[in-house]
Short mmCIF file of C-alpha atoms in Angstrom, two decimals:
data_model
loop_
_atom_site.label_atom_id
_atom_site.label_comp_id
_atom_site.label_asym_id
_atom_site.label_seq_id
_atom_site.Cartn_x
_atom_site.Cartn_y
_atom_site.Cartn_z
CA UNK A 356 21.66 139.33 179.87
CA UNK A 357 23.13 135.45 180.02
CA UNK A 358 23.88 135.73 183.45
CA UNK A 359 20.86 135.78 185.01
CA UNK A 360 19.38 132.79 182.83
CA UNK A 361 22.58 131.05 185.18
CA UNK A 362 21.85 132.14 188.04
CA UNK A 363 19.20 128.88 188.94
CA UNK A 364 21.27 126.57 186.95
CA UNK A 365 23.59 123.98 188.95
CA UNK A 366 26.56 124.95 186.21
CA UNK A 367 29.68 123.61 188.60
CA UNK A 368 31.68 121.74 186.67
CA UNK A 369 29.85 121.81 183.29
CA UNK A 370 30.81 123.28 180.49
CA UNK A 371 28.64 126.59 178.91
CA UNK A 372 29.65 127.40 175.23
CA UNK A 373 28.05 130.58 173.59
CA UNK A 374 28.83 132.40 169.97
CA UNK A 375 30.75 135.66 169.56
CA UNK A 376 28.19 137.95 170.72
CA UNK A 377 28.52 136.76 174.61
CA UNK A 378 32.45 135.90 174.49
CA UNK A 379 32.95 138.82 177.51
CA UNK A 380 35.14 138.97 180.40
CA UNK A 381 32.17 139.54 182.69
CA UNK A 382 30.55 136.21 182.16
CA UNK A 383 34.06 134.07 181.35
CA UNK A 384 35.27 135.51 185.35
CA UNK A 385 30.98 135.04 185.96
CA UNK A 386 31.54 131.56 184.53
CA UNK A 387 34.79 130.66 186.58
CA UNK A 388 33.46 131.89 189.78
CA UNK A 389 30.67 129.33 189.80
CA UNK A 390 33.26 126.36 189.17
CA UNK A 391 32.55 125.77 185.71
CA UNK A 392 34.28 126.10 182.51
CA UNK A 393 33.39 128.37 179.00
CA UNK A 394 34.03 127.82 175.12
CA UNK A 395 33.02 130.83 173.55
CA UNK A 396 33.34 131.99 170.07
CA UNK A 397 36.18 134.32 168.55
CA UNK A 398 35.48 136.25 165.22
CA UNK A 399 37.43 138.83 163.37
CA UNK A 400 35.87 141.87 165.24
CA UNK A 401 38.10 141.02 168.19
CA UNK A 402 41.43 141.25 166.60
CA UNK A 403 43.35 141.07 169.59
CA UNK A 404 42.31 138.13 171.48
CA UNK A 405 42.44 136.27 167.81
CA UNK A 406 45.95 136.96 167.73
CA UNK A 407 46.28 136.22 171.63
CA UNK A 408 44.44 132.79 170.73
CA UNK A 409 46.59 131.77 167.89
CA UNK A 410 50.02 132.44 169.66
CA UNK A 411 48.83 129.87 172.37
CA UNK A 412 48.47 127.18 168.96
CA UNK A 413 52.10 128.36 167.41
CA UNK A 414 54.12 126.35 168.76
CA UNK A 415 52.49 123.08 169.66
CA UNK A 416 54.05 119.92 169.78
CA UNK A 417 52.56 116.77 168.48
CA UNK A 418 50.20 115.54 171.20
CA UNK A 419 50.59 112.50 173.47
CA UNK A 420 47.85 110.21 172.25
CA UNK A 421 47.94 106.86 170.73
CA UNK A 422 45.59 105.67 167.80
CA UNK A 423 44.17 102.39 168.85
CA UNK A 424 42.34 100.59 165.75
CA UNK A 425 40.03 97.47 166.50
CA UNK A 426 41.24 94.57 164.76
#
């Protein structure tokens, strides 16, 4: 039903978010085929992919950045 609002859109290399009720493989591989990249919303009612989700957080180190504070 989301695809086809797409389908005329120039999406390469934006970014397309949507809530739980579109987060499917059909339109993430839809998404990536047209060059573009997806956030899409993860609730309770997919158990497995929360789980899959969180291991990818686990075991995170601190990140690279640097706090720069004007003077």
């Amino acid at each position: 039903m989301f695809i086809p609002l797409l389908d005329g859109i120039d999406i390469q290399g934006k970014d397309i978010t949507a809530d739980a009720l579109l987060t499917q493989r059909k339109l993430a591989a839809y998404v990536v085929s047209r060059e573009a990249h997806y956030h899409f919303t993860v609730k309770g009612n997919q158990p497995t992919l929360q789980a899959d989700i969180a291991l990818l957080f686990q075991n995170r180190q601190a990140s690279d950045q640097v706090v720069v504070s004007p003077p």
